[in-house]
PDB file of C-alpha atoms in Angstrom:
ATOM      1  CA  MET A   1      -6.724  29.510 -14.338  1.00 41.00           C
ATOM      2  CA  SER A   2     -10.210  29.085 -12.875  1.00 41.00           C
ATOM      3  CA  ASN A   3     -13.297  30.518 -14.513  1.00 41.00           C
ATOM      4  CA  HIS A   4     -13.576  32.849 -11.529  1.00 42.00           C
ATOM      5  CA  ARG A   5     -10.333  34.548 -12.525  1.00 39.00           C
ATOM      6  CA  SER A   6     -10.571  34.294 -16.301  1.00 38.00           C
ATOM      7  CA  SER A   7     -10.749  37.571 -18.184  1.00 40.00           C
ATOM      8  CA  VAL A   8     -14.192  39.001 -18.932  1.00 37.00           C
ATOM      9  CA  TYR A   9     -12.814  41.272 -21.630  1.00 35.00           C
ATOM     10  CA  PRO A  10     -12.829  40.491 -25.345  1.00 39.00           C
ATOM     11  CA  ALA A  11      -9.847  38.517 -26.595  1.00 42.00           C
ATOM     12  CA  ARG A  12      -7.363  40.346 -28.815  1.00 41.00           C
ATOM     13  CA  ARG A  13      -5.618  38.936 -31.846  1.00 43.00           C
ATOM     14  CA  ALA A  14      -1.999  37.947 -31.256  1.00 41.00           C
ATOM     15  CA  VAL A  15      -0.758  40.689 -33.575  1.00 38.00           C
ATOM     16  CA  ASP A  16      -2.212  43.310 -31.196  1.00 45.00           C
ATOM     17  CA  ALA A  17      -0.125  42.179 -28.228  1.00 44.00           C
ATOM     18  CA  MET A  18       2.308  44.669 -26.724  1.00 46.00           C
ATOM     19  CA  PRO A  19       6.089  44.214 -26.987  1.00 51.00           C
ATOM     20  CA  ALA A  20       8.231  43.097 -24.055  1.00 65.00           C
ATOM     21  CA  GLN A  21       8.757  45.588 -21.209  1.00 84.00           C
ATOM     22  CA  PRO A  22       5.736  47.702 -22.150  1.00 92.00           C
ATOM     23  CA  ALA A  23       5.818  49.965 -19.079  1.00 96.00           C
ATOM     24  CA  LEU A  24       7.967  52.973 -18.326  1.00 96.00           C
ATOM     25  CA  VAL A  25       8.741  52.807 -14.599  1.00 98.00           C
ATOM     26  CA  LEU A  26       9.584  56.030 -12.762  1.00 98.00           C
ATOM     27  CA  HIS A  27      11.104  56.044  -9.279  1.00 98.00           C
ATOM     28  CA  ASP A  28      10.605  59.165  -7.129  1.00 98.00           C
ATOM     29  CA  ALA A  29       7.863  59.813  -9.643  1.00 98.00           C
ATOM     30  CA  ILE A  30       6.541  63.099  -8.245  1.00 97.00           C
ATOM     31  CA  PRO A  31       7.837  65.526  -5.587  1.00 97.00           C
ATOM     32  CA  GLU A  32       7.647  63.773  -2.222  1.00 97.00           C
ATOM     33  CA  ASP A  33       5.482  66.480  -0.652  1.00 97.00           C
ATOM     34  CA  ASP A  34       2.891  65.893  -3.367  1.00 97.00           C
ATOM     35  CA  ALA A  35       3.085  62.116  -2.928  1.00 98.00           C
ATOM     36  CA  ALA A  36       2.593  62.482   0.835  1.00 98.00           C
ATOM     37  CA  ALA A  37      -0.391  64.784   0.285  1.00 97.00           C
ATOM     38  CA  LEU A  38      -1.997  62.321  -2.139  1.00 97.00           C
ATOM     39  CA  LEU A  39      -1.541  59.463   0.313  1.00 98.00           C
ATOM     40  CA  ALA A  40      -2.966  61.497   3.209  1.00 98.00           C
ATOM     41  CA  SER A  41      -5.993  62.403   1.085  1.00 97.00           C
ATOM     42  CA  ALA A  42      -6.510  58.770   0.037  1.00 98.00           C
ATOM     43  CA  ILE A  43      -6.459  57.585   3.651  1.00 98.00           C
ATOM     44  CA  ALA A  44      -8.666  60.415   4.947  1.00 98.00           C
ATOM     45  CA  SER A  45     -11.328  59.555   2.333  1.00 98.00           C
ATOM     46  CA  GLU A  46     -11.831  55.996   3.653  1.00 98.00           C
ATOM     47  CA  ALA A  47     -15.591  56.449   4.130  1.00 98.00           C
ATOM     48  CA  LEU A  48     -16.037  57.323   0.445  1.00 98.00           C
ATOM     49  CA  TYR A  49     -14.599  54.099  -0.982  1.00 98.00           C
ATOM     50  CA  SER A  50     -16.794  51.334  -2.380  1.00 97.00           C
ATOM     51  CA  ASP A  51     -16.279  47.765  -3.568  1.00 96.00           C
ATOM     52  CA  ALA A  52     -14.606  47.573  -6.963  1.00 94.00           C
ATOM     53  CA  GLN A  53     -16.690  46.529  -9.946  1.00 85.00           C
ATOM     54  CA  THR A  54     -15.604  45.346 -13.380  1.00 75.00           C
ATOM     55  CA  LEU A  55     -17.350  45.842 -16.700  1.00 64.00           C
ATOM     56  CA  SER A  56     -17.912  42.753 -18.805  1.00 59.00           C
ATOM     57  CA  SER A  57     -17.871  42.608 -22.586  1.00 54.00           C
ATOM     58  CA  HIS A  58     -21.689  42.585 -22.328  1.00 50.00           C
ATOM     59  CA  LEU A  59     -21.511  45.959 -20.505  1.00 49.00           C
ATOM     60  CA  LYS A  60     -22.650  44.499 -17.193  1.00 56.00           C
ATOM     61  CA  LEU A  61     -21.065  45.469 -13.887  1.00 57.00           C
ATOM     62  CA  HIS A  62     -19.838  42.702 -11.587  1.00 61.00           C
ATOM     63  CA  THR A  63     -18.519  42.810  -8.033  1.00 69.00           C
ATOM     64  CA  GLY A  64     -15.959  40.274  -6.836  1.00 59.00           C
ATOM     65  CA  ARG A  65     -15.851  38.103  -9.968  1.00 70.00           C
ATOM     66  CA  HIS A  66     -12.703  39.503 -11.508  1.00 84.00           C
ATOM     67  CA  ARG A  67     -11.411  42.042  -9.002  1.00 94.00           C
ATOM     68  CA  SER A  68     -11.303  42.638  -5.265  1.00 96.00           C
ATOM     69  CA  ALA A  69     -10.420  46.073  -3.824  1.00 97.00           C
ATOM     70  CA  ARG A  70     -11.944  49.236  -2.415  1.00 98.00           C
ATOM     71  CA  ILE A  71     -12.027  52.091  -4.910  1.00 97.00           C
ATOM     72  CA  LEU A  72     -12.704  55.809  -5.022  1.00 98.00           C
ATOM     73  CA  THR A  73     -13.478  57.364  -8.411  1.00 95.00           C
ATOM     74  CA  GLN A  74     -12.111  60.899  -8.675  1.00 91.00           C
ATOM     75  CA  ASN A  75     -12.621  61.941 -12.280  1.00 88.00           C
ATOM     76  CA  GLY A  76     -11.214  65.397 -12.908  1.00 88.00           C
ATOM     77  CA  ALA A  77      -9.440  65.591  -9.541  1.00 90.00           C
ATOM     78  CA  HIS A  78      -5.941  64.782 -10.810  1.00 93.00           C
ATOM     79  CA  ARG A  79      -5.579  66.812 -13.996  1.00 90.00           C
ATOM     80  CA  ASP A  80      -2.111  67.933 -12.898  1.00 91.00           C
ATOM     81  CA  LEU A  81      -0.631  64.464 -12.329  1.00 93.00           C
ATOM     82  CA  ILE A  82       1.184  64.378 -15.673  1.00 93.00           C
ATOM     83  CA  ALA A  83       2.578  67.851 -14.984  1.00 92.00           C
ATOM     84  CA  LEU A  84       3.926  66.606 -11.646  1.00 94.00           C
ATOM     85  CA  LEU A  85       5.506  63.602 -13.340  1.00 96.00           C
ATOM     86  CA  ALA A  86       7.028  65.857 -15.999  1.00 95.00           C
ATOM     87  CA  LEU A  87       8.719  68.030 -13.378  1.00 93.00           C
ATOM     88  CA  GLN A  88      11.233  65.258 -12.742  1.00 91.00           C
ATOM     89  CA  HIS A  89      10.809  62.904 -15.712  1.00 97.00           C
ATOM     90  CA  GLY A  90       9.763  65.049 -18.668  1.00 95.00           C
ATOM     91  CA  SER A  91      12.485  63.753 -20.996  1.00 96.00           C
ATOM     92  CA  ALA A  92      11.714  60.101 -20.289  1.00 96.00           C
ATOM     93  CA  LEU A  93       7.990  60.668 -20.801  1.00 96.00           C
ATOM     94  CA  ARG A  94       8.510  62.400 -24.147  1.00 94.00           C
ATOM     95  CA  SER A  95      11.025  59.798 -25.295  1.00 94.00           C
ATOM     96  CA  HIS A  96       8.660  56.898 -24.655  1.00 92.00           C
ATOM     97  CA  PHE A  97       5.265  58.391 -25.504  1.00 92.00           C
ATOM     98  CA  GLY A  98       5.777  61.638 -27.396  1.00 91.00           C
ATOM     99  CA  ASP A  99       4.828  65.200 -26.499  1.00 90.00           C
ATOM    100  CA  ARG A 100       1.137  64.376 -26.212  1.00 84.00           C
ATOM    101  CA  ILE A 101       1.545  62.755 -22.803  1.00 89.00           C
ATOM    102  CA  VAL A 102       2.761  65.993 -21.217  1.00 88.00           C
ATOM    103  CA  THR A 103       0.091  68.171 -22.841  1.00 86.00           C
ATOM    104  CA  THR A 104      -3.015  66.025 -22.261  1.00 85.00           C
ATOM    105  CA  PRO A 105      -4.851  66.672 -18.969  1.00 84.00           C
ATOM    106  CA  VAL A 106      -6.022  63.704 -16.928  1.00 90.00           C
ATOM    107  CA  GLU A 107      -9.827  63.540 -16.817  1.00 87.00           C
ATOM    108  CA  GLU A 108     -10.377  59.969 -15.589  1.00 93.00           C
ATOM    109  CA  SER A 109      -8.826  58.735 -12.345  1.00 96.00           C
ATOM    110  CA  GLU A 110      -9.389  56.260  -9.538  1.00 96.00           C
ATOM    111  CA  PHE A 111      -7.840  55.443  -6.171  1.00 98.00           C
ATOM    112  CA  ALA A 112      -7.687  51.756  -5.267  1.00 98.00           C
ATOM    113  CA  ALA A 113      -6.990  50.574  -1.717  1.00 98.00           C
ATOM    114  CA  SER A 114      -5.990  46.918  -1.726  1.00 98.00           C
ATOM    115  CA  GLY A 115      -5.993  44.855   1.465  1.00 98.00           C
ATOM    116  CA  ALA A 116      -5.575  41.214   2.395  1.00 98.00           C
ATOM    117  CA  GLY A 117      -6.425  38.892  -0.504  1.00 97.00           C
ATOM    118  CA  ASP A 118      -7.309  41.674  -2.957  1.00 98.00           C
ATOM    119  CA  TRP A 119      -6.379  41.111  -6.600  1.00 96.00           C
ATOM    120  CA  PHE A 120      -7.319  42.003 -10.185  1.00 96.00           C
ATOM    121  CA  GLY A 121      -7.372  39.293 -12.834  1.00 93.00           C
ATOM    122  CA  PRO A 122      -5.887  39.650 -16.338  1.00 92.00           C
ATOM    123  CA  HIS A 123      -7.526  42.490 -18.234  1.00 91.00           C
ATOM    124  CA  ARG A 124      -6.970  45.403 -20.586  1.00 92.00           C
ATOM    125  CA  ASP A 125      -7.947  48.923 -19.616  1.00 93.00           C
ATOM    126  CA  ASP A 126      -9.431  49.734 -23.030  1.00 90.00           C
ATOM    127  CA  GLY A 127     -11.571  46.600 -23.247  1.00 75.00           C
ATOM    128  CA  ALA A 128     -15.282  47.443 -23.278  1.00 72.00           C
ATOM    129  CA  ALA A 129     -17.043  50.244 -25.165  1.00 74.00           C
ATOM    130  CA  PRO A 130     -17.203  52.914 -22.400  1.00 79.00           C
ATOM    131  CA  VAL A 131     -13.415  52.811 -21.958  1.00 84.00           C
ATOM    132  CA  ALA A 132     -12.349  51.871 -25.484  1.00 85.00           C
ATOM    133  CA  ASN A 133     -10.792  55.301 -26.122  1.00 89.00           C
ATOM    134  CA  ARG A 134      -8.181  54.985 -23.375  1.00 92.00           C
ATOM    135  CA  SER A 135      -4.668  55.067 -24.832  1.00 93.00           C
ATOM    136  CA  LEU A 136      -2.303  55.265 -21.843  1.00 95.00           C
ATOM    137  CA  THR A 137      -2.596  54.011 -18.261  1.00 96.00           C
ATOM    138  CA  ILE A 138      -0.678  55.827 -15.510  1.00 97.00           C
ATOM    139  CA  VAL A 139      -0.406  54.159 -12.090  1.00 98.00           C
ATOM    140  CA  LEU A 140       1.163  55.860  -9.065  1.00 98.00           C
ATOM    141  CA  TYR A 141       1.777  53.678  -6.004  1.00 98.00           C
ATOM    142  CA  LEU A 142       1.575  55.034  -2.463  1.00 98.00           C
ATOM    143  CA  HIS A 143       1.894  53.493   0.985  1.00 98.00           C
ATOM    144  CA  ARG A 144       2.808  54.290   4.562  1.00 98.00           C
ATOM    145  CA  PHE A 145       6.131  53.474   6.174  1.00 97.00           C
ATOM    146  CA  PRO A 146       6.977  50.918   7.253  1.00 97.00           C
ATOM    147  CA  CYS A 147       5.202  49.073   4.455  1.00 98.00           C
ATOM    148  CA  ARG A 148       2.864  46.484   6.007  1.00 97.00           C
ATOM    149  CA  PHE A 149       1.765  44.595   2.900  1.00 98.00           C
ATOM    150  CA  SER A 150       3.496  42.270   0.488  1.00 98.00           C
ATOM    151  CA  GLY A 151       2.464  41.072  -2.953  1.00 98.00           C
ATOM    152  CA  GLY A 152       0.203  43.196  -5.119  1.00 98.00           C
ATOM    153  CA  GLU A 153       2.720  43.287  -7.969  1.00 98.00           C
ATOM    154  CA  LEU A 154       1.611  44.575 -11.352  1.00 98.00           C
ATOM    155  CA  ALA A 155       2.278  41.863 -13.956  1.00 95.00           C
ATOM    156  CA  LEU A 156       2.271  42.952 -17.608  1.00 95.00           C
ATOM    157  CA  HIS A 157       1.946  40.291 -20.288  1.00 91.00           C
ATOM    158  CA  GLY A 158       3.389  39.970 -23.763  1.00 85.00           C
ATOM    159  CA  PHE A 159       5.183  37.570 -26.091  1.00 72.00           C
ATOM    160  CA  LEU A 160       8.061  35.671 -24.505  1.00 70.00           C
ATOM    161  CA  ASP A 161       9.849  34.752 -27.729  1.00 70.00           C
ATOM    162  CA  ALA A 162      10.752  36.295 -31.073  1.00 68.00           C
ATOM    163  CA  ALA A 163       8.523  33.801 -32.868  1.00 66.00           C
ATOM    164  CA  ARG A 164       5.524  35.218 -30.942  1.00 68.00           C
ATOM    165  CA  GLN A 165       4.364  31.741 -29.944  1.00 66.00           C
ATOM    166  CA  ARG A 166       4.605  31.944 -26.145  1.00 69.00           C
ATOM    167  CA  PHE A 167       2.632  34.544 -24.186  1.00 75.00           C
ATOM    168  CA  GLY A 168       3.016  35.369 -20.506  1.00 77.00           C
ATOM    169  CA  PRO A 169       4.356  37.885 -17.956  1.00 81.00           C
ATOM    170  CA  VAL A 170       7.155  40.014 -19.398  1.00 88.00           C
ATOM    171  CA  GLN A 171       7.399  42.720 -16.729  1.00 94.00           C
ATOM    172  CA  MET A 172       6.724  42.668 -12.995  1.00 95.00           C
ATOM    173  CA  ILE A 173       6.421  45.953 -11.100  1.00 97.00           C
ATOM    174  CA  VAL A 174       6.626  46.025  -7.313  1.00 97.00           C
ATOM    175  CA  PRO A 175       4.229  48.607  -5.813  1.00 98.00           C
ATOM    176  CA  ARG A 176       6.601  50.839  -3.868  1.00 98.00           C
ATOM    177  CA  HIS A 177       5.812  54.320  -2.586  1.00 98.00           C
ATOM    178  CA  ASN A 178       6.067  57.081  -5.212  1.00 98.00           C
ATOM    179  CA  VAL A 179       6.822  54.695  -8.061  1.00 98.00           C
ATOM    180  CA  ALA A 180       4.823  55.207 -11.261  1.00 98.00           C
ATOM    181  CA  ALA A 181       4.198  52.809 -14.131  1.00 98.00           C
ATOM    182  CA  ILE A 182       2.969  54.074 -17.502  1.00 97.00           C
ATOM    183  CA  PHE A 183       1.951  51.712 -20.282  1.00 96.00           C
ATOM    184  CA  PRO A 184      -0.400  51.421 -23.286  1.00 94.00           C
ATOM    185  CA  SER A 185      -3.919  50.747 -22.056  1.00 95.00           C
ATOM    186  CA  GLY A 186      -4.240  47.815 -24.456  1.00 93.00           C
ATOM    187  CA  THR A 187      -1.560  45.867 -22.589  1.00 93.00           C
ATOM    188  CA  LEU A 188      -2.848  42.717 -20.901  1.00 93.00           C
ATOM    189  CA  HIS A 189      -2.025  43.024 -17.197  1.00 95.00           C
ATOM    190  CA  GLU A 190      -3.071  41.855 -13.742  1.00 95.00           C
ATOM    191  CA  ILE A 191      -2.546  42.608 -10.054  1.00 97.00           C
ATOM    192  CA  LEU A 192      -1.307  39.714  -7.970  1.00 97.00           C
ATOM    193  CA  PRO A 193      -2.945  39.018  -4.579  1.00 97.00           C
ATOM    194  CA  VAL A 194      -2.015  41.260  -1.659  1.00 98.00           C
ATOM    195  CA  THR A 195      -0.944  39.915   1.720  1.00 98.00           C
ATOM    196  CA  LEU A 196      -1.619  42.228   4.672  1.00 98.00           C
ATOM    197  CA  PRO A 197      -1.541  41.076   8.303  1.00 97.00           C
ATOM    198  CA  THR A 198      -3.511  44.055   9.641  1.00 96.00           C
ATOM    199  CA  ALA A 199      -7.056  45.285   9.111  1.00 97.00           C
ATOM    200  CA  CYS A 200      -6.002  48.926   9.251  1.00 98.00           C
ATOM    201  CA  PHE A 201      -7.185  50.794   6.160  1.00 98.00           C
ATOM    202  CA  ALA A 202      -4.151  53.093   6.214  1.00 98.00           C
ATOM    203  CA  ASP A 203      -1.820  50.084   5.850  1.00 98.00           C
ATOM    204  CA  ARG A 204      -3.250  49.112   2.471  1.00 98.00           C
ATOM    205  CA  ARG A 205      -1.606  49.226  -0.945  1.00 98.00           C
ATOM    206  CA  PHE A 206      -2.815  52.475  -2.515  1.00 98.00           C
ATOM    207  CA  ALA A 207      -2.712  53.054  -6.256  1.00 98.00           C
ATOM    208  CA  LEU A 208      -3.833  56.151  -8.096  1.00 98.00           C
ATOM    209  CA  THR A 209      -4.666  55.118 -11.659  1.00 97.00           C
ATOM    210  CA  CYS A 210      -5.310  57.660 -14.399  1.00 96.00           C
ATOM    211  CA  TRP A 211      -6.097  57.245 -18.078  1.00 94.00           C
ATOM    212  CA  ILE A 212      -5.623  59.473 -21.109  1.00 92.00           C
TER     213      ILE A 212
END
């Protein structure tokens, strides 16, 4: 991997790596009317998006070095997302993550609109000091129909063998409308490059990411 796409976050010891299949994947994650409303809001807010930045281990912000996308920070705007997920998947959420996930409001959230060539290199969501307290990452994918983009898969990394000697992708999640992925924020993950033949903002790969 080139230096341009190498992780800027601190390395973790091997013993801290997540187990295989770290993400809970939920299809028809929230009621479709709510998913459609979220997507409409994301598209209508096009003028409010800005270029994505990443925070290095030295607490410096960088644009384009490790991530390419347009983002819209909406902290506090999606406190009810977990409640919406729990309407249809409460048992699965509790089974995987305990009762806390359905009782903790979402305070930190971000929309990302990914177009042609956009990507996010390997990283952990709890890497640098300002975000070190994140414990769970919740990603909800949204897009128009027909879907115009390809790629943009979420690749989660972990050990590939019982001896914990080989490390690489252990789970690949295709970003389909109203699919959610929930995983420990310390999981090493990346977003593969997006292919999109149009320049239309509404055709992009939209992802609402929240952290608790």
